[in-house]
XYZ file of C-alpha atoms in Angstrom:
575
model
C 28.653 9.158 50.125
C 28.897 8.377 46.436
C 30.359 10.656 43.899
C 26.931 11.582 42.690
C 25.957 12.756 46.163
C 29.168 14.756 46.539
C 28.551 16.619 43.249
C 27.191 20.132 43.530
C 24.765 21.049 40.993
C 25.601 24.514 39.618
C 22.696 24.938 37.137
C 19.366 22.947 36.798
C 17.354 23.217 33.463
C 13.841 21.877 33.341
C 12.009 21.288 30.137
C 9.033 19.294 28.962
C 9.660 16.558 26.355
C 6.845 18.041 24.216
C 8.646 21.330 23.985
C 11.634 19.643 22.418
C 10.840 19.298 18.658
C 10.886 15.862 17.078
C 13.293 16.051 14.076
C 13.664 12.517 12.941
C 11.554 9.248 13.441
C 12.458 5.780 12.082
C 9.442 3.515 12.101
C 9.826 -0.254 12.255
C 7.234 -2.933 11.896
C 6.435 -2.902 15.599
C 8.002 0.249 17.159
C 9.607 3.520 16.303
C 12.845 5.349 17.157
C 12.236 9.059 17.881
C 14.914 11.831 17.864
C 14.224 15.179 19.739
C 16.557 18.247 19.692
C 17.359 20.516 22.562
C 19.099 23.864 22.370
C 20.171 25.192 25.764
C 22.877 27.171 27.588
C 25.071 25.562 30.212
C 27.011 27.301 32.986
C 30.481 26.588 34.332
C 30.370 23.490 36.550
C 27.765 20.689 36.696
C 24.518 21.327 34.864
C 21.462 19.081 35.382
C 19.094 18.924 32.491
C 15.729 17.392 33.358
C 13.446 16.398 30.490
C 9.937 15.778 31.822
C 6.709 14.221 30.783
C 8.034 11.496 28.371
C 5.610 9.074 26.960
C 5.999 5.322 27.737
C 9.312 4.469 26.137
C 12.026 1.732 26.207
C 14.250 3.011 29.122
C 17.291 0.999 27.831
C 17.063 2.640 24.462
C 17.756 6.278 25.479
C 20.819 7.842 23.776
C 22.037 11.406 24.020
C 24.522 12.992 21.599
C 25.543 16.617 21.513
C 27.671 19.442 20.210
C 29.110 22.314 22.230
C 31.632 23.109 24.995
C 30.402 20.516 27.496
C 30.691 16.817 28.376
C 27.837 14.375 28.790
C 28.765 12.843 32.222
C 25.599 10.839 32.907
C 22.231 9.926 31.566
C 19.490 8.467 33.740
C 15.702 7.830 33.694
C 13.163 7.857 36.360
C 9.304 7.529 36.769
C 6.942 9.040 39.314
C 3.249 8.367 39.675
C 0.999 11.333 39.462
C -2.812 11.695 39.254
C -4.224 12.629 35.981
C -5.918 16.046 35.761
C -9.725 15.490 35.475
C -10.239 18.710 33.420
C -7.488 17.572 30.861
C -9.122 14.053 30.588
C -12.529 15.665 29.937
C -11.237 17.919 27.232
C -9.623 14.999 25.525
C -12.820 12.994 25.811
C -14.909 15.921 24.396
C -12.545 16.261 21.367
C -12.801 12.551 20.674
C -16.634 12.582 20.935
C -16.912 15.590 18.574
C -14.669 13.705 16.086
C -16.804 10.533 16.403
C -19.972 12.516 15.865
C -18.584 14.192 12.737
C -17.469 10.873 11.215
C -20.885 9.216 11.984
C -22.745 12.013 10.343
C -20.432 11.925 7.364
C -21.010 8.139 6.991
C -24.823 8.651 7.384
C -24.663 11.439 4.564
C -22.840 8.985 2.276
C -25.929 6.694 2.491
C -24.087 3.790 0.766
C -27.002 1.454 0.306
C -29.216 4.104 -1.332
C -26.422 5.388 -3.545
C -25.662 1.757 -4.673
C -29.368 1.167 -5.472
C -29.388 4.387 -7.645
C -26.293 3.205 -9.509
C -27.896 -0.204 -10.013
C -31.002 1.411 -11.590
C -28.846 3.368 -13.784
C -26.970 0.330 -14.923
C -30.429 -1.427 -15.663
C -31.566 1.646 -17.798
C -28.270 1.516 -19.630
C -28.578 -2.284 -20.312
C -32.220 -1.984 -21.523
C -31.027 0.962 -23.792
C -28.351 -1.349 -25.189
C -30.845 -4.129 -25.875
C -33.196 -1.676 -27.653
C -30.427 -0.170 -29.677
C -29.395 -3.668 -31.002
C -32.814 -4.090 -32.359
C -33.267 -0.591 -33.962
C -31.710 -1.275 -37.333
C -33.741 -1.035 -40.554
C -36.007 -3.992 -40.996
C -38.265 -5.357 -43.683
C -41.062 -7.986 -43.408
C -40.885 -11.110 -45.692
C -43.407 -13.832 -45.112
C -44.328 -12.275 -41.585
C -40.695 -12.562 -40.528
C -38.638 -9.568 -39.398
C -35.311 -9.364 -41.206
C -32.485 -7.025 -40.303
C -30.622 -4.913 -43.000
C -26.992 -5.332 -41.733
C -25.627 -2.674 -43.756
C -22.617 -0.297 -43.236
C -24.657 2.306 -41.561
C -25.868 -0.168 -38.948
C -22.480 -1.352 -37.995
C -21.119 2.250 -37.921
C -23.860 3.258 -35.551
C -23.356 0.104 -33.299
C -19.639 0.781 -33.154
C -20.296 4.500 -31.965
C -22.904 3.199 -29.472
C -20.437 0.558 -27.959
C -17.933 3.374 -27.385
C -20.644 5.430 -25.480
C -21.781 2.367 -23.602
C -18.220 1.667 -22.578
C -17.588 5.255 -21.423
C -20.919 5.407 -19.477
C -20.491 1.999 -17.923
C -16.993 2.838 -16.754
C -18.200 6.112 -15.156
C -20.949 4.299 -13.230
C -18.392 1.490 -12.111
C -15.943 4.187 -10.918
C -18.741 5.906 -8.820
C -19.668 2.592 -7.202
C -16.040 1.690 -6.357
C -15.415 5.241 -5.065
C -18.372 4.943 -2.749
C -17.141 1.598 -1.344
C -13.688 3.043 -0.734
C -15.106 6.153 1.157
C -17.328 3.820 3.234
C -14.325 1.600 4.158
C -12.215 4.607 5.082
C -14.878 6.051 7.384
C -15.342 2.745 9.026
C -11.558 2.502 9.674
C -11.658 6.144 11.196
C -14.651 5.458 13.410
C -13.120 2.368 14.800
C -9.893 3.983 15.539
C -11.639 6.993 17.377
C -13.792 4.393 19.345
C -10.596 2.558 20.403
C -8.924 5.901 21.520
C -12.062 6.704 23.642
C -12.006 3.306 25.335
C -8.296 3.765 26.190
C -8.926 7.250 27.548
C -11.766 6.230 29.635
C -9.712 3.399 30.968
C -7.348 5.923 32.473
C -10.035 7.785 34.583
C -9.045 7.615 38.304
C -5.854 5.561 37.614
C -3.405 8.326 37.011
C -0.180 7.925 35.101
C 3.499 7.762 35.378
C 5.575 10.934 34.927
C 8.686 9.760 33.080
C 11.753 12.009 33.352
C 15.150 11.870 31.624
C 18.088 13.398 33.532
C 21.283 14.371 31.674
C 24.262 15.653 33.500
C 26.470 18.046 31.607
C 29.936 19.228 32.802
C 31.049 22.542 31.370
C 34.128 24.815 31.846
C 32.561 27.958 30.617
C 29.090 29.342 29.761
C 28.183 28.229 26.300
C 25.213 27.101 24.150
C 24.836 23.353 23.488
C 22.860 21.318 21.008
C 21.657 17.911 22.146
C 19.793 14.981 20.341
C 17.905 12.686 22.580
C 16.738 9.468 20.837
C 14.536 6.656 22.292
C 12.243 3.846 21.295
C 8.486 3.888 21.681
C 6.031 1.050 21.176
C 2.653 1.458 19.692
C 3.959 2.369 16.256
C 4.135 0.254 13.116
C 3.982 0.499 9.294
C 2.912 -1.820 6.445
C 3.427 -1.390 2.619
C 0.617 -0.694 0.327
C 0.623 -0.264 -3.406
C -1.253 1.114 -6.356
C -0.629 -0.549 -9.495
C -1.650 1.687 -12.427
C -1.498 0.162 -15.907
C -1.789 2.508 -18.975
C -2.486 0.118 -21.829
C -2.033 2.487 -24.645
C 1.374 3.497 -23.402
C 2.302 0.051 -22.372
C 3.638 1.179 -19.045
C 3.195 0.093 -15.497
C 3.506 2.530 -12.557
C 3.779 1.146 -9.086
C 3.060 3.686 -6.388
C 4.781 2.434 -3.308
C 3.164 3.667 -0.110
C 3.953 3.189 3.667
C 0.878 3.059 5.826
C 1.868 4.143 9.349
C -0.195 3.663 12.502
C 1.032 5.134 15.874
C -0.547 5.426 19.219
C 2.583 6.274 21.329
C 0.987 9.194 23.071
C 3.050 11.888 21.177
C 2.462 13.578 17.926
C 5.175 13.729 15.199
C 4.827 17.122 13.558
C 6.672 18.085 10.419
C 9.488 15.452 10.839
C 12.036 13.567 8.743
C 10.487 10.056 8.390
C 12.269 6.845 7.722
C 10.639 3.440 7.214
C 12.837 0.525 8.080
C 12.296 -3.264 7.181
C 14.423 -4.274 10.225
C 12.691 -6.342 12.864
C 14.225 -5.623 16.305
C 11.719 -7.849 18.077
C 13.219 -10.989 16.353
C 16.534 -10.545 18.182
C 20.076 -10.886 17.061
C 21.304 -13.792 19.009
C 21.984 -16.883 16.887
C 20.385 -19.929 18.603
C 22.368 -23.101 19.345
C 21.202 -26.257 17.555
C 20.596 -29.116 20.081
C 22.406 -32.381 19.656
C 20.064 -35.443 18.957
C 21.356 -38.610 20.419
C 20.207 -42.122 20.002
C 20.443 -45.064 22.557
C 19.089 -48.535 22.948
C 16.044 -48.425 25.260
C 16.584 -50.399 28.439
C 13.820 -52.288 30.145
C 12.053 -50.252 32.705
C 12.211 -51.820 36.065
C 10.035 -51.146 39.141
C 10.459 -52.008 42.767
C 7.834 -53.774 44.801
C 6.697 -50.482 46.394
C 6.004 -49.301 42.814
C 3.757 -52.318 41.947
C 0.587 -52.119 39.979
C -2.691 -53.186 41.750
C -5.275 -55.161 39.826
C -8.233 -55.511 42.163
C -7.063 -57.306 45.291
C -4.122 -58.880 43.754
C -0.636 -57.285 43.617
C 1.932 -58.199 41.054
C 5.645 -57.554 41.270
C 6.738 -56.738 37.724
C 10.471 -56.154 37.826
C 13.250 -55.921 40.282
C 15.065 -52.478 40.447
C 18.766 -52.467 41.216
C 19.028 -48.687 41.353
C 17.302 -46.224 43.508
C 14.163 -44.321 42.445
C 16.016 -41.064 41.462
C 18.411 -42.703 39.225
C 15.800 -44.822 37.536
C 13.712 -41.745 36.821
C 16.605 -39.999 35.280
C 17.543 -43.009 33.074
C 13.939 -43.403 31.887
C 13.549 -39.687 30.970
C 16.936 -39.818 29.201
C 15.885 -42.796 27.137
C 12.393 -41.520 26.183
C 13.476 -37.965 25.241
C 16.553 -36.969 23.148
C 19.057 -35.177 25.216
C 21.261 -32.294 24.192
C 22.283 -28.702 24.667
C 19.634 -26.345 26.010
C 18.453 -23.788 23.388
C 18.936 -20.326 24.850
C 16.355 -17.787 24.522
C 17.047 -15.166 21.864
C 17.636 -11.767 23.474
C 16.087 -8.599 22.147
C 18.617 -6.003 21.164
C 18.004 -2.415 21.535
C 17.045 -0.590 18.230
C 19.511 1.963 17.222
C 19.861 4.545 14.493
C 22.527 2.805 12.784
C 20.030 0.121 11.523
C 19.949 1.957 8.193
C 23.514 0.708 7.531
C 22.780 -2.968 8.207
C 23.061 -5.419 5.445
C 20.166 -7.290 6.659
C 17.486 -4.594 6.229
C 16.463 -1.585 4.108
C 15.598 1.859 5.162
C 13.456 4.197 3.089
C 14.063 7.919 3.561
C 10.623 9.810 2.863
C 11.395 12.611 0.813
C 8.927 15.151 2.296
C 8.561 16.261 5.904
C 5.660 14.253 7.552
C 3.073 14.770 10.350
C 1.921 11.617 12.094
C -0.510 12.304 15.012
C -0.929 9.697 17.787
C -4.427 8.721 16.840
C -3.980 5.026 15.761
C -5.416 5.685 12.348
C -3.868 5.077 9.002
C -1.522 7.761 7.641
C -0.170 7.285 4.098
C 3.324 8.530 2.930
C 4.834 7.959 -0.578
C 7.920 5.840 -0.571
C 8.535 5.847 -4.441
C 6.979 5.821 -7.837
C 8.385 3.065 -9.983
C 7.855 3.030 -13.682
C 8.266 -0.279 -15.391
C 7.782 -1.769 -18.902
C 5.660 -4.946 -18.598
C 4.886 -7.616 -21.105
C 1.075 -7.773 -21.120
C -1.204 -10.781 -21.929
C -4.860 -11.468 -21.359
C -6.274 -14.701 -19.972
C -9.800 -15.925 -19.800
C -11.300 -19.040 -18.223
C -14.862 -18.402 -18.907
C -16.222 -21.688 -17.587
C -15.073 -20.455 -14.028
C -15.354 -16.810 -14.460
C -16.573 -15.209 -17.717
C -14.147 -12.296 -17.717
C -10.788 -11.459 -19.140
C -7.902 -10.944 -16.788
C -5.027 -8.713 -17.746
C -1.601 -10.093 -16.608
C 1.790 -8.242 -16.512
C 5.201 -9.890 -16.484
C 7.777 -7.386 -15.387
C 11.327 -7.067 -13.897
C 11.815 -4.909 -10.883
C 14.509 -2.570 -12.279
C 14.287 -0.291 -9.281
C 16.552 -0.258 -6.172
C 13.428 -0.738 -3.999
C 12.524 -4.000 -2.303
C 8.786 -4.625 -2.841
C 7.530 -6.207 0.490
C 4.332 -8.246 0.460
C 1.238 -6.216 0.915
C -2.124 -5.137 -0.360
C -2.582 -3.628 -3.701
C -5.237 -1.501 -5.488
C -5.244 -2.101 -9.186
C -6.048 0.608 -11.795
C -6.485 0.160 -15.394
C -6.311 3.308 -17.488
C -7.073 5.429 -14.293
C -10.097 3.315 -13.465
C -10.156 1.153 -10.215
C -10.798 -2.427 -11.149
C -9.698 -4.702 -8.102
C -7.786 -5.228 -4.947
C -5.076 -7.885 -4.706
C -1.969 -8.969 -2.803
C 1.578 -8.627 -4.084
C 4.380 -11.032 -3.072
C 7.814 -9.774 -1.865
C 10.093 -8.960 -4.816
C 13.711 -8.070 -4.779
C 15.486 -5.579 -7.039
C 16.162 -7.140 -10.427
C 13.742 -10.036 -9.686
C 11.134 -10.954 -12.402
C 7.493 -11.236 -11.064
C 4.000 -11.711 -12.407
C 1.044 -9.715 -11.229
C -2.593 -9.759 -12.113
C -4.004 -6.375 -13.139
C -7.622 -7.534 -12.619
C -10.452 -7.777 -14.993
C -10.602 -5.615 -18.040
C -14.219 -4.612 -18.503
C -13.437 -3.655 -22.151
C -13.104 -7.350 -23.029
C -16.437 -8.861 -22.920
C -16.679 -12.655 -22.491
C -19.960 -14.555 -23.213
C -19.915 -18.125 -22.152
C -23.150 -19.255 -23.783
C -25.271 -22.161 -22.433
C -24.081 -25.658 -23.302
C -25.958 -27.441 -26.075
C -26.461 -31.145 -25.591
C -27.834 -33.758 -28.047
C -28.285 -37.460 -27.091
C -28.706 -40.550 -29.289
C -28.610 -44.247 -29.065
C -27.166 -46.897 -31.526
C -26.532 -50.713 -31.541
C -28.909 -53.703 -31.624
C -27.541 -56.079 -28.980
C -24.816 -53.963 -27.214
C -26.540 -50.558 -27.104
C -24.525 -47.406 -26.513
C -25.502 -43.881 -25.745
C -23.754 -40.927 -27.497
C -24.224 -37.350 -26.222
C -22.858 -34.531 -28.365
C -21.957 -31.259 -26.391
C -21.359 -27.955 -28.083
C -20.011 -25.007 -26.151
C -19.960 -21.474 -27.848
C -17.797 -18.748 -26.500
C -17.954 -15.165 -27.759
C -14.936 -12.705 -27.126
C -15.542 -9.049 -27.766
C -12.626 -6.356 -27.923
C -14.162 -2.882 -27.111
C -10.699 -1.326 -27.066
C -9.537 0.981 -29.912
C -6.508 -1.196 -30.359
C -5.850 -4.853 -30.968
C -5.160 -7.385 -28.117
C -3.678 -10.825 -27.552
C -5.634 -13.237 -25.452
C -5.544 -16.800 -24.354
C -8.991 -18.529 -23.806
C -8.976 -21.744 -21.783
C -11.658 -24.471 -21.562
C -11.595 -28.078 -20.728
C -12.236 -31.229 -22.538
C -13.551 -34.045 -20.417
C -11.093 -36.788 -19.694
C -12.264 -40.437 -19.622
C -10.902 -42.538 -16.651
C -12.707 -45.650 -17.844
C -12.145 -47.680 -21.113
C -15.820 -48.009 -21.489
C -16.307 -44.145 -21.893
C -14.926 -42.656 -25.209
C -14.503 -38.925 -25.552
C -14.082 -37.611 -29.118
C -13.074 -33.984 -29.835
C -15.066 -32.809 -32.908
C -14.256 -29.063 -32.910
C -11.773 -27.551 -33.052
C -9.813 -30.086 -35.170
C -6.425 -30.735 -33.575
C -3.660 -32.941 -35.077
C -2.130 -34.592 -31.900
C 0.557 -36.288 -34.031
C 1.776 -33.106 -35.509
C 1.055 -30.314 -33.025
C 3.173 -27.742 -35.009
C 0.445 -27.873 -37.625
C -2.287 -26.618 -35.206
C -2.748 -22.895 -35.502
C -3.726 -20.817 -32.607
C -5.177 -23.822 -30.610
C -3.675 -26.628 -28.591
C -4.702 -29.302 -26.214
C -2.525 -29.460 -23.030
C -1.506 -32.299 -20.879
C -4.256 -31.435 -18.453
C -6.821 -31.726 -21.283
C -7.313 -28.110 -21.475
C -8.026 -26.377 -24.873
C -6.270 -23.319 -25.281
C -6.995 -20.729 -27.986
C -4.246 -18.105 -28.651
C -6.161 -15.272 -30.322
C -5.434 -11.874 -31.902
C -8.451 -9.750 -31.869
C -8.703 -6.422 -33.786
C -10.031 -3.243 -32.317
C -13.883 -3.200 -31.845
C -14.040 -6.704 -33.197
C -15.232 -10.108 -31.877
C -14.257 -13.729 -32.245
C -16.560 -16.815 -31.873
C -15.232 -20.013 -30.500
C -16.664 -23.556 -30.562
C -15.866 -26.495 -28.436
C -17.655 -29.598 -29.637
C -17.102 -33.077 -28.422
C -18.954 -36.442 -28.125
C -19.072 -38.933 -25.120
C -19.959 -42.468 -25.907
C -20.696 -44.996 -23.315
C -22.693 -48.390 -22.859
C -26.422 -47.565 -22.346
C -26.566 -49.856 -19.365
C -23.891 -47.695 -17.629
C -24.299 -44.261 -15.990
C -21.566 -41.706 -16.333
C -20.383 -39.950 -13.259
C -18.809 -36.351 -13.677
C -16.160 -35.247 -11.167
C -14.093 -32.140 -11.100
C -10.301 -32.153 -10.331
C -8.326 -29.072 -9.544
C -5.378 -28.756 -11.980
C -3.319 -26.135 -13.880
């Protein structure tokens, strides 16, 4: 008999795992560590605590710690197959079906297509009204031509109208984006409920394992004890998400750092202390051995007569072999492939709570208690709100996209590491775009696009082209191109913006490109004000535009080439 069989159990305590409150959860990228607390009373002698109905957990990860007048003598784990209760399964399925029906009705009531069509019609009416307002100034007729009186009252009225146009347009755009966000969120919830239903239906008539943890406690007297049981569950993960909110008048950038948690472990985490860890237990902790690469002169490969090649009816003896087949095969393989030490497979360590003290990872403690049900849907918790002072600038490449992009250069002065993840960008409390942010360490400088600013209007007008021919004997064609760009600042403050366009570059001496406007002194670049020609043959205007003002830019150039030759235009990607 073993010592275990000789022991007499003086007291047996049975409790369900679901009855032991979860106090702490640390979520990793592909799993989670759960801590449950147990308060019970032990009697003198050997006490056996049986914690029943665990979800699927990593058996090797179970740890038990405690306080009180008792000693933890043994911790073990066992599984028993039991048949799933049909009534319980039906009740779960009914609840999921009700949830799916409710979400489907909510999506139908949203009526995304119809609502977007209404918003489009409202935009059309607004634009038509703007076009009418632009022509509603005082006019007089002279020689049957209509002339505008562009007096102070006209400009004052237009200025007030543009403010209203901006406000109404922003409201319509916010409504459209809000509809799309609600529709995406409903789609994610519906997809998650359908997955849970499929998983549940897959368990019909299959039963499940009843997993049980047994803790043996030795006590000298009756006393109350406090235990903490920790274990690792799969089916849990988290990813970072951000809201970048730029307040242009204040010149401040707030980064709302969120953790999006998904879990389908089979147990709900209600009102728990939550930690998010950047550690990756699945990567392992064993440092791999680097194999040795060896070089050797390749020897001729010999074959015996019984290894001869047959060509039709003739048989040719290629080489004599002085060694046996086994040795020859080994020599051949060693020569063809580099030999060396075998790389051991990296072992997977058990995740433990001390990971928060590791120098290779970061753990974020969520300030508020959190509830994360096992529903495989997204649950958002706030990690931090980081306020930074960025350096702002606008950039527009209207030939590609006729919009102005707001850019921010900023130093991460917070103690938080920003992991790569998706970002929602808000400009003055208006949602403008979605983007991705790269990983940023504390004290590291980074740049991020804050999306398109709708209050900066960029009008890239149609290209004007005039062709002419010159020469009597050697005729040449000259085409003059004129590109007009209009930039409007609808903000009530001045802005700085860089506008970029390209000047064609000749790759053939027969083709001559002459820049006519703007005039640039290439020999004395310092004399050029607010405009330059880069090495990539890009023209860049560095502009200051006052509030509610506009700037007109002109790019004019001539292309001359022999009349007998055709010019081919190609595009090259560059900076």
